[in-house]
Short mmCIF file of C-alpha atoms in Angstrom, two decimals:
data_model
loop_
_atom_site.label_atom_id
_atom_site.label_comp_id
_atom_site.label_asym_id
_atom_site.label_seq_id
_atom_site.Cartn_x
_atom_site.Cartn_y
_atom_site.Cartn_z
CA UNK X 296 11.74 10.27 22.23
CA UNK X 297 12.25 8.11 19.19
CA UNK X 298 9.05 6.07 19.58
CA UNK X 299 6.83 9.11 19.70
CA UNK X 300 8.64 10.57 16.72
CA UNK X 301 7.98 7.37 14.80
CA UNK X 302 4.35 7.15 15.80
CA UNK X 303 3.73 10.80 14.99
CA UNK X 304 4.32 10.06 11.34
CA UNK X 305 1.49 8.26 9.62
CA UNK X 306 3.91 6.59 7.24
CA UNK X 307 5.38 4.67 10.13
CA UNK X 308 2.16 2.66 10.37
CA UNK X 309 3.48 0.80 7.36
CA UNK X 310 7.21 0.96 8.11
CA UNK X 311 6.93 -0.88 11.43
CA UNK X 312 6.99 -4.13 9.48
CA UNK X 313 8.22 -6.62 12.04
CA UNK X 314 10.67 -9.39 12.30
CA UNK X 315 11.31 -11.46 9.21
CA UNK X 316 10.52 -14.95 10.38
CA UNK X 317 8.23 -16.65 12.85
CA UNK X 318 9.20 -20.02 14.25
CA UNK X 319 7.14 -22.86 12.82
CA UNK X 320 6.63 -24.34 16.26
CA UNK X 321 5.02 -21.18 17.66
CA UNK X 322 3.18 -19.92 14.60
CA UNK X 323 0.03 -18.07 15.57
CA UNK X 324 -0.41 -15.52 12.81
CA UNK X 325 -1.83 -16.90 9.55
CA UNK X 326 0.68 -17.31 6.69
CA UNK X 327 1.11 -14.37 4.36
CA UNK X 328 -0.06 -16.47 1.41
CA UNK X 329 -3.46 -16.84 3.06
CA UNK X 330 -3.88 -13.07 3.29
CA UNK X 331 -2.72 -12.63 -0.32
CA UNK X 332 -5.24 -15.15 -1.61
CA UNK X 333 -8.04 -13.58 0.39
CA UNK X 334 -7.22 -10.10 -0.93
CA UNK X 335 -7.18 -11.27 -4.54
CA UNK X 336 -10.62 -12.81 -4.21
CA UNK X 337 -12.43 -10.62 -1.69
CA UNK X 338 -11.05 -7.09 -1.89
CA UNK X 339 -13.10 -4.41 -3.63
CA UNK X 340 -10.32 -3.64 -6.13
CA UNK X 341 -9.93 -7.28 -7.12
CA UNK X 342 -13.67 -7.75 -7.61
CA UNK X 343 -13.93 -4.60 -9.71
CA UNK X 344 -11.00 -5.70 -11.87
CA UNK X 345 -12.59 -9.12 -12.35
CA UNK X 346 -15.89 -7.60 -13.49
CA UNK X 347 -14.08 -5.21 -15.85
CA UNK X 348 -12.13 -8.10 -17.41
CA UNK X 349 -15.31 -10.10 -18.01
CA UNK X 350 -17.02 -7.04 -19.47
CA UNK X 351 -14.17 -6.40 -21.93
CA UNK X 352 -14.22 -10.06 -22.93
CA UNK X 353 -17.92 -9.85 -23.80
CA UNK X 354 -17.33 -6.62 -25.71
CA UNK X 355 -14.65 -8.40 -27.72
CA UNK X 356 -17.10 -11.17 -28.58
CA UNK X 357 -19.67 -8.54 -29.58
CA UNK X 358 -17.14 -6.97 -31.96
CA UNK X 359 -16.44 -10.38 -33.47
CA UNK X 360 -20.17 -10.83 -34.02
CA UNK X 361 -20.14 -7.88 -36.43
CA UNK X 362 -17.99 -9.97 -38.78
CA UNK X 363 -20.48 -12.83 -38.86
CA UNK X 364 -23.63 -13.22 -40.98
CA UNK X 365 -26.79 -11.80 -39.47
CA UNK X 366 -30.33 -13.09 -39.87
CA UNK X 367 -33.40 -10.90 -39.56
CA UNK X 368 -37.12 -11.48 -39.92
CA UNK X 369 -40.01 -9.02 -40.16
CA UNK X 370 -43.75 -9.43 -40.27
CA UNK X 371 -45.85 -6.53 -41.65
CA UNK X 372 -49.59 -6.05 -41.73
CA UNK X 373 -50.91 -3.31 -44.04
CA UNK X 374 -54.52 -2.10 -44.26
CA UNK X 375 -54.94 -0.66 -47.74
CA UNK X 376 -57.85 1.66 -48.43
CA UNK X 377 -58.67 -0.08 -51.69
CA UNK X 378 -58.02 -3.49 -53.02
CA UNK X 379 -56.35 -3.56 -56.42
CA UNK X 380 -57.14 -6.41 -58.74
CA UNK X 381 -57.13 -7.12 -62.47
CA UNK X 382 -59.18 -9.54 -64.50
CA UNK X 383 -57.38 -11.19 -67.36
CA UNK X 384 -59.25 -11.84 -70.61
CA UNK X 385 -60.84 -15.22 -70.41
CA UNK X 386 -58.97 -15.71 -67.15
CA UNK X 387 -59.28 -15.39 -63.42
CA UNK X 388 -59.16 -12.21 -61.46
CA UNK X 389 -55.70 -11.49 -59.91
CA UNK X 390 -55.39 -9.48 -56.72
CA UNK X 391 -52.43 -7.14 -57.03
CA UNK X 392 -52.83 -5.39 -53.68
CA UNK X 393 -55.23 -6.88 -51.16
CA UNK X 394 -57.04 -4.65 -48.76
CA UNK X 395 -55.56 -6.64 -45.84
CA UNK X 396 -51.94 -7.20 -46.85
CA UNK X 397 -49.64 -9.58 -45.01
CA UNK X 398 -45.88 -9.69 -45.63
CA UNK X 399 -43.14 -11.84 -44.06
CA UNK X 400 -39.56 -10.89 -44.93
CA UNK X 401 -36.52 -13.01 -44.08
CA UNK X 402 -33.04 -11.63 -44.76
CA UNK X 403 -29.45 -12.82 -44.37
CA UNK X 404 -26.61 -10.23 -44.48
CA UNK X 405 -23.04 -11.35 -45.01
CA UNK X 406 -20.08 -8.96 -44.67
CA UNK X 407 -17.47 -10.03 -47.21
CA UNK X 408 -14.79 -7.35 -47.01
CA UNK X 409 -14.82 -4.87 -44.12
CA UNK X 410 -11.28 -4.23 -42.91
CA UNK X 411 -12.34 -1.49 -40.52
CA UNK X 412 -14.66 -3.85 -38.61
CA UNK X 413 -11.95 -6.50 -38.63
CA UNK X 414 -9.45 -4.17 -36.96
CA UNK X 415 -12.09 -2.94 -34.54
CA UNK X 416 -12.56 -6.53 -33.47
CA UNK X 417 -8.82 -6.91 -32.97
CA UNK X 418 -8.81 -3.65 -31.03
CA UNK X 419 -11.59 -4.97 -28.78
CA UNK X 420 -9.61 -8.18 -28.29
CA UNK X 421 -6.58 -6.15 -27.21
CA UNK X 422 -8.86 -4.21 -24.83
CA UNK X 423 -9.83 -7.54 -23.27
CA UNK X 424 -6.14 -8.39 -22.93
CA UNK X 425 -5.56 -5.01 -21.28
CA UNK X 426 -8.33 -5.69 -18.77
CA UNK X 427 -6.91 -9.11 -18.00
CA UNK X 428 -3.42 -7.65 -17.52
CA UNK X 429 -4.86 -4.88 -15.38
CA UNK X 430 -6.46 -7.53 -13.20
CA UNK X 431 -2.99 -9.00 -12.70
CA UNK X 432 -1.67 -5.51 -12.01
CA UNK X 433 -4.34 -4.94 -9.38
CA UNK X 434 -3.33 -8.27 -7.85
CA UNK X 435 0.32 -7.20 -7.71
CA UNK X 436 -0.60 -3.93 -6.04
CA UNK X 437 -2.76 -5.81 -3.57
CA UNK X 438 0.19 -8.10 -2.87
CA UNK X 439 2.30 -5.08 -2.08
CA UNK X 440 -0.33 -3.50 0.16
CA UNK X 441 -1.08 -6.74 1.99
CA UNK X 442 2.61 -7.53 2.46
CA UNK X 443 3.22 -4.06 3.83
CA UNK X 444 0.37 -4.38 6.32
CA UNK X 445 1.30 -7.95 7.20
CA UNK X 446 4.82 -7.01 8.25
CA UNK X 447 3.46 -3.87 9.87
CA UNK X 448 1.24 -6.04 12.03
CA UNK X 449 4.18 -8.29 12.91
CA UNK X 450 6.28 -5.25 13.74
CA UNK X 451 3.56 -3.76 15.91
CA UNK X 452 3.39 -7.03 17.83
CA UNK X 453 7.15 -7.12 18.30
CA UNK X 454 7.18 -3.50 19.41
CA UNK X 455 4.31 -4.15 21.81
CA UNK X 456 6.24 -7.03 23.41
CA UNK X 457 9.35 -4.86 23.68
CA UNK X 458 7.38 -2.05 25.28
CA UNK X 459 5.89 -4.46 27.80
CA UNK X 460 9.36 -5.67 28.72
CA UNK X 461 10.45 -2.08 29.11
CA UNK X 462 7.41 -1.41 31.30
CA UNK X 463 8.20 -4.38 33.53
CA UNK X 464 11.77 -3.14 33.98
CA UNK X 465 10.51 0.36 34.82
CA UNK X 466 8.09 -1.08 37.39
CA UNK X 467 10.82 -3.15 39.04
CA UNK X 468 13.08 -0.12 39.06
CA UNK X 469 10.42 2.02 40.77
CA UNK X 470 9.84 -0.67 43.39
CA UNK X 471 13.56 -0.77 44.07
CA UNK X 472 13.74 3.02 44.36
CA UNK X 473 10.74 3.08 46.71
CA UNK X 474 12.46 0.55 48.93
CA UNK X 475 15.66 2.58 48.97
CA UNK X 476 13.60 5.70 49.63
CA UNK X 477 12.04 4.06 52.69
CA UNK X 478 15.50 3.17 53.91
CA UNK X 479 16.65 6.75 53.39
CA UNK X 480 19.35 5.93 50.81
CA UNK X 481 17.49 7.29 47.73
CA UNK X 482 16.46 10.85 47.12
CA UNK X 483 13.00 12.14 46.21
CA UNK X 484 14.48 13.19 42.86
CA UNK X 485 15.43 9.58 42.12
CA UNK X 486 11.94 8.45 43.05
CA UNK X 487 10.24 11.01 40.77
CA UNK X 488 12.55 10.16 37.89
CA UNK X 489 11.67 6.49 38.28
CA UNK X 490 7.95 7.36 38.31
CA UNK X 491 8.34 9.50 35.19
CA UNK X 492 10.20 6.67 33.50
CA UNK X 493 7.36 4.28 34.40
CA UNK X 494 4.71 6.58 32.92
CA UNK X 495 6.74 6.96 29.75
CA UNK X 496 6.90 3.17 29.46
CA UNK X 497 3.12 2.98 29.86
CA UNK X 498 2.70 5.46 27.01
CA UNK X 499 5.01 3.37 24.86
CA UNK X 500 2.83 0.30 25.48
CA UNK X 501 -0.33 2.24 24.61
CA UNK X 502 1.19 3.68 21.45
CA UNK X 503 2.43 0.27 20.27
CA UNK X 504 -0.98 -1.25 20.98
CA UNK X 505 -2.67 1.49 18.95
CA UNK X 506 -0.42 0.80 15.98
CA UNK X 507 -1.24 -2.90 16.16
CA UNK X 508 -4.99 -2.31 16.35
CA UNK X 509 -4.93 0.16 13.47
CA UNK X 510 -2.91 -2.06 11.18
CA UNK X 511 -4.96 -5.14 12.08
CA UNK X 512 -8.10 -3.26 11.07
CA UNK X 513 -6.56 -2.18 7.77
CA UNK X 514 -5.44 -5.73 7.03
CA UNK X 515 -8.89 -7.06 7.83
CA UNK X 516 -10.54 -4.45 5.58
CA UNK X 517 -8.26 -5.32 2.69
CA UNK X 518 -8.48 -9.11 2.97
CA UNK X 519 -11.59 -9.88 5.01
CA UNK X 520 -9.38 -12.01 7.26
CA UNK X 521 -8.82 -11.14 10.93
CA UNK X 522 -5.13 -11.54 11.85
CA UNK X 523 -4.28 -13.45 15.00
CA UNK X 524 -1.27 -12.25 17.04
CA UNK X 525 2.11 -13.88 16.59
CA UNK X 526 3.78 -15.00 19.81
CA UNK X 527 7.33 -15.71 18.66
CA UNK X 528 9.76 -13.98 16.30
CA UNK X 529 13.01 -14.78 14.57
CA UNK X 530 15.36 -12.48 12.70
CA UNK X 531 16.62 -12.51 9.14
CA UNK X 532 19.88 -14.31 8.44
CA UNK X 533 21.10 -11.21 6.53
CA UNK X 534 21.85 -13.17 3.37
CA UNK X 535 22.62 -11.26 0.19
CA UNK X 536 20.22 -11.35 -2.76
CA UNK X 537 21.28 -12.45 -6.27
CA UNK X 538 22.99 -9.72 -8.35
CA UNK X 539 20.92 -6.80 -9.62
CA UNK X 540 21.45 -7.87 -13.23
CA UNK X 541 19.64 -11.15 -12.51
CA UNK X 542 16.58 -9.29 -11.24
CA UNK X 543 16.54 -6.88 -14.18
CA UNK X 544 16.90 -9.61 -16.80
CA UNK X 545 14.24 -11.88 -15.30
CA UNK X 546 11.54 -9.28 -14.82
CA UNK X 547 8.04 -10.01 -16.10
CA UNK X 548 5.71 -7.49 -14.54
CA UNK X 549 1.98 -6.80 -14.93
CA UNK X 550 2.80 -3.15 -15.69
CA UNK X 551 4.74 -4.15 -18.78
CA UNK X 552 2.06 -6.60 -19.89
CA UNK X 553 -0.58 -3.88 -19.55
CA UNK X 554 1.48 -1.46 -21.62
CA UNK X 555 2.21 -4.09 -24.27
CA UNK X 556 -1.52 -4.78 -24.63
CA UNK X 557 -2.29 -1.04 -24.72
CA UNK X 558 0.28 -0.59 -27.50
CA UNK X 559 -1.32 -3.37 -29.53
CA UNK X 560 -4.74 -1.85 -28.91
CA UNK X 561 -3.54 1.56 -30.10
CA UNK X 562 -2.04 0.06 -33.27
CA UNK X 563 -5.25 -1.77 -34.08
CA UNK X 564 -7.20 1.45 -33.51
CA UNK X 565 -4.90 3.21 -35.95
CA UNK X 566 -5.41 0.45 -38.54
CA UNK X 567 -9.18 0.56 -38.05
CA UNK X 568 -9.23 4.32 -38.61
CA UNK X 569 -7.20 3.98 -41.82
CA UNK X 570 -9.31 1.06 -43.05
CA UNK X 571 -12.43 3.20 -42.68
CA UNK X 572 -11.23 5.04 -45.81
CA UNK X 573 -11.43 1.82 -47.86
CA UNK X 574 -14.56 0.41 -49.59
CA UNK X 575 -16.60 -2.38 -48.05
CA UNK X 576 -18.25 -5.31 -49.78
CA UNK X 577 -21.25 -7.20 -48.46
CA UNK X 578 -23.98 -9.53 -49.72
CA UNK X 579 -27.53 -10.22 -48.64
CA UNK X 580 -30.30 -12.65 -49.48
CA UNK X 581 -33.96 -11.84 -48.91
CA UNK X 582 -37.04 -14.07 -48.98
CA UNK X 583 -40.45 -12.37 -49.08
CA UNK X 584 -43.73 -14.14 -48.41
CA UNK X 585 -46.87 -12.09 -49.05
CA UNK X 586 -50.51 -12.37 -50.02
CA UNK X 587 -49.82 -9.49 -52.45
CA UNK X 588 -48.33 -11.47 -55.28
CA UNK X 589 -48.41 -8.61 -57.75
CA UNK X 590 -48.38 -9.32 -61.47
CA UNK X 591 -46.10 -12.32 -60.99
CA UNK X 592 -48.73 -14.04 -58.97
CA UNK X 593 -46.13 -15.67 -56.70
CA UNK X 594 -46.66 -15.47 -52.98
CA UNK X 595 -42.99 -16.18 -52.25
CA UNK X 596 -40.05 -14.45 -53.96
CA UNK X 597 -36.35 -14.04 -53.18
CA UNK X 598 -33.69 -11.49 -54.08
CA UNK X 599 -29.88 -11.64 -53.93
CA UNK X 600 -27.70 -8.53 -53.66
CA UNK X 601 -24.01 -7.68 -53.62
CA UNK X 602 -23.30 -4.23 -52.23
CA UNK X 603 -20.07 -2.28 -52.73
CA UNK X 604 -19.94 0.95 -50.75
CA UNK X 605 -17.24 3.53 -50.39
CA UNK X 606 -17.41 6.62 -48.25
CA UNK X 607 -14.77 9.33 -48.15
CA UNK X 608 -15.03 12.27 -45.80
CA UNK X 609 -12.67 14.71 -44.12
CA UNK X 610 -13.61 13.60 -40.61
CA UNK X 611 -12.58 10.00 -41.26
CA UNK X 612 -9.24 11.14 -42.70
CA UNK X 613 -8.43 13.30 -39.68
CA UNK X 614 -9.55 10.54 -37.30
CA UNK X 615 -6.98 8.25 -38.89
CA UNK X 616 -4.25 10.85 -38.31
CA UNK X 617 -5.31 11.32 -34.69
CA UNK X 618 -5.22 7.57 -34.09
CA UNK X 619 -1.68 7.45 -35.51
CA UNK X 620 -0.55 10.08 -33.01
CA UNK X 621 -2.31 8.19 -30.21
CA UNK X 622 -0.36 5.07 -31.11
CA UNK X 623 2.90 7.03 -31.06
CA UNK X 624 2.07 8.52 -27.65
CA UNK X 625 1.33 5.06 -26.29
CA UNK X 626 4.72 3.82 -27.47
CA UNK X 627 6.40 6.63 -25.55
CA UNK X 628 4.35 5.84 -22.44
CA UNK X 629 5.28 2.15 -22.71
CA UNK X 630 8.97 3.04 -22.77
CA UNK X 631 8.48 5.25 -19.71
CA UNK X 632 6.74 2.46 -17.79
CA UNK X 633 9.49 -0.01 -18.64
CA UNK X 634 12.08 2.41 -17.33
CA UNK X 635 9.98 2.91 -14.21
CA UNK X 636 9.90 -0.84 -13.62
CA UNK X 637 13.70 -0.97 -13.88
CA UNK X 638 13.96 1.94 -11.45
CA UNK X 639 11.63 0.21 -8.98
CA UNK X 640 13.74 -2.96 -9.08
CA UNK X 641 16.92 -0.91 -8.74
CA UNK X 642 15.53 0.95 -5.73
CA UNK X 643 14.20 -2.17 -3.99
CA UNK X 644 17.47 -4.04 -4.56
CA UNK X 645 19.62 -1.33 -3.03
CA UNK X 646 17.17 -0.97 -0.15
CA UNK X 647 17.85 -4.63 0.59
CA UNK X 648 21.61 -4.04 0.43
CA UNK X 649 21.46 -1.05 2.77
CA UNK X 650 18.85 -2.78 4.93
CA UNK X 651 21.20 -5.70 5.60
CA UNK X 652 23.86 -3.28 6.85
CA UNK X 653 21.35 -1.26 8.90
CA UNK X 654 19.83 -4.36 10.45
CA UNK X 655 23.23 -5.74 11.48
CA UNK X 656 24.16 -2.41 13.02
CA UNK X 657 20.79 -2.01 14.77
CA UNK X 658 21.11 -5.47 16.31
CA UNK X 659 24.55 -4.66 17.63
CA UNK X 660 23.24 -1.37 19.01
CA UNK X 661 20.28 -3.08 20.69
CA UNK X 662 22.54 -5.71 22.26
CA UNK X 663 24.96 -3.09 23.54
CA UNK X 664 22.11 -0.98 24.92
CA UNK X 665 20.69 -3.95 26.81
CA UNK X 666 24.07 -4.62 28.38
CA UNK X 667 24.41 -0.94 29.25
CA UNK X 668 20.95 -1.01 30.82
CA UNK X 669 21.87 -3.97 33.02
CA UNK X 670 25.23 -2.45 33.97
CA UNK X 671 23.68 0.90 34.85
CA UNK X 672 21.15 -0.72 37.18
CA UNK X 673 23.83 -2.90 38.74
CA UNK X 674 26.14 0.03 39.37
CA UNK X 675 23.31 2.16 40.69
CA UNK X 676 22.59 -0.51 43.24
CA UNK X 677 26.28 -0.43 44.10
CA UNK X 678 26.07 3.34 44.52
CA UNK X 679 28.46 4.28 41.68
CA UNK X 680 25.83 5.69 39.26
CA UNK X 681 22.82 7.96 39.64
CA UNK X 682 19.17 7.18 38.98
CA UNK X 683 19.33 9.51 35.99
CA UNK X 684 21.91 7.18 34.43
CA UNK X 685 19.59 4.23 35.00
CA UNK X 686 16.60 6.01 33.49
CA UNK X 687 18.59 7.14 30.48
CA UNK X 688 20.01 3.65 29.91
CA UNK X 689 16.52 2.14 30.02
CA UNK X 690 15.25 4.71 27.56
CA UNK X 691 18.21 4.11 25.27
CA UNK X 692 17.63 0.35 25.43
CA UNK X 693 14.00 0.64 24.40
CA UNK X 694 14.79 3.09 21.59
CA UNK X 695 17.52 0.77 20.32
CA UNK X 696 15.09 -2.15 20.40
CA UNK X 697 12.54 -0.10 18.48
CA UNK X 698 15.22 0.83 15.95
CA UNK X 699 16.18 -2.85 15.60
CA UNK X 700 12.56 -3.81 14.94
CA UNK X 701 12.23 -1.06 12.37
CA UNK X 702 15.49 -2.03 10.65
CA UNK X 703 14.46 -5.68 10.42
CA UNK X 704 11.05 -4.51 9.24
CA UNK X 705 12.49 -2.41 6.46
CA UNK X 706 14.69 -5.29 5.36
CA UNK X 707 11.77 -7.73 5.38
CA UNK X 708 9.56 -5.51 3.30
CA UNK X 709 12.41 -4.59 0.92
CA UNK X 710 13.02 -8.27 0.17
CA UNK X 711 9.33 -8.79 -0.54
CA UNK X 712 9.08 -5.57 -2.56
CA UNK X 713 12.05 -6.62 -4.71
CA UNK X 714 10.15 -9.74 -5.74
CA UNK X 715 6.92 -7.86 -6.37
CA UNK X 716 8.74 -5.20 -8.43
CA UNK X 717 10.24 -7.90 -10.66
CA UNK X 718 6.90 -9.61 -11.20
CA UNK X 719 7.27 -12.42 -8.67
CA UNK X 720 5.07 -13.36 -5.76
CA UNK X 721 6.11 -12.04 -2.35
CA UNK X 722 5.93 -15.64 -1.15
CA UNK X 723 8.27 -16.89 -3.88
CA UNK X 724 11.29 -18.98 -2.94
CA UNK X 725 13.76 -16.91 -0.95
CA UNK X 726 11.17 -14.36 0.18
CA UNK X 727 11.34 -13.47 3.88
CA UNK X 728 7.94 -14.87 4.74
CA UNK X 729 8.53 -18.36 3.33
CA UNK X 730 8.15 -19.95 6.76
CA UNK X 731 6.76 -23.39 6.47
#
């Protein structure tokens, strides 16, 4: 049967996405926005992304610190084996090197020209931007996962209600057949078929309940929020979305922002590698306080230095070439991601278009199957149809109802996915779960 075929595929745990709308007067399930907010603050992925972003920000500040002056201080005690002193003619004795020597050295270093460190700082800043964009990307992926599970939970609830209705009909049918059997106007075959139909309906209820429990657990794990069952459902109005060109032109996705930041990071890495071949200029000032005044006799002396250094080596040259190729590779990857974003929007848009047609057809099929179910039972009671016709019509009605739920589910998720793919929130204006 169709239900078992659906449930046998693990992917259907996320395709049974439910009816699009829930009436505001009978709202029991929490709004989708509440689950989205919980996932972005409490899920493991979101917390890891937040820590990574803060770490990259601190690393960027550390790289900036290498461009600032540094201050150092040292205190040294030296035990010399012999004290060195000289006595000037007609003058005092001067200690050149005391036996117990104490030195205090204070130094300030100032980088004046260091292009490599400057570009490394810019590279670290771009890395912080990448981490921040990746946090937004993780949020978008969480939105997609939560939305999928949210509609899956709604769909499981709708399917469970449909299976219970089917079970009630099968029970009434069996009671009717038993009565006819007692009166001698129904065969044993009719009675067994009705019993088999009842047991199938029980299995459908159990299977639908299992789907609901499984999805509810997954949603709770992802968001930390326990979903409460919805008790009323409405269907989508089957409205068309804006043209595809509008979605493609208005896109602003985390994937693209991540790739843009990665491209900038790669370019700064290339510049840093090239700048490592250039000379650097720095200055330092040192103050020394010591009880070893030497021949000058001063206990405190200072020194100022300007240092120009230039290092050329083969490794640095080849590193610069490798960084250039890395920047080129990143540009290619960025173009690929942008094309992938367009493809995702294209796919989601046309899934909405086909979903509208499928949903309309599935609703018509479900309505016709329900009428056929009622007619079959009525004519069986009149003696013009067999019990097999009744059983088959009931089975067809439930399968059509399951197909209608799935079609509405696919349409609901496709509308939400179209917004996520274009960089919008799944609860943006016009999204299927904008209830209140």
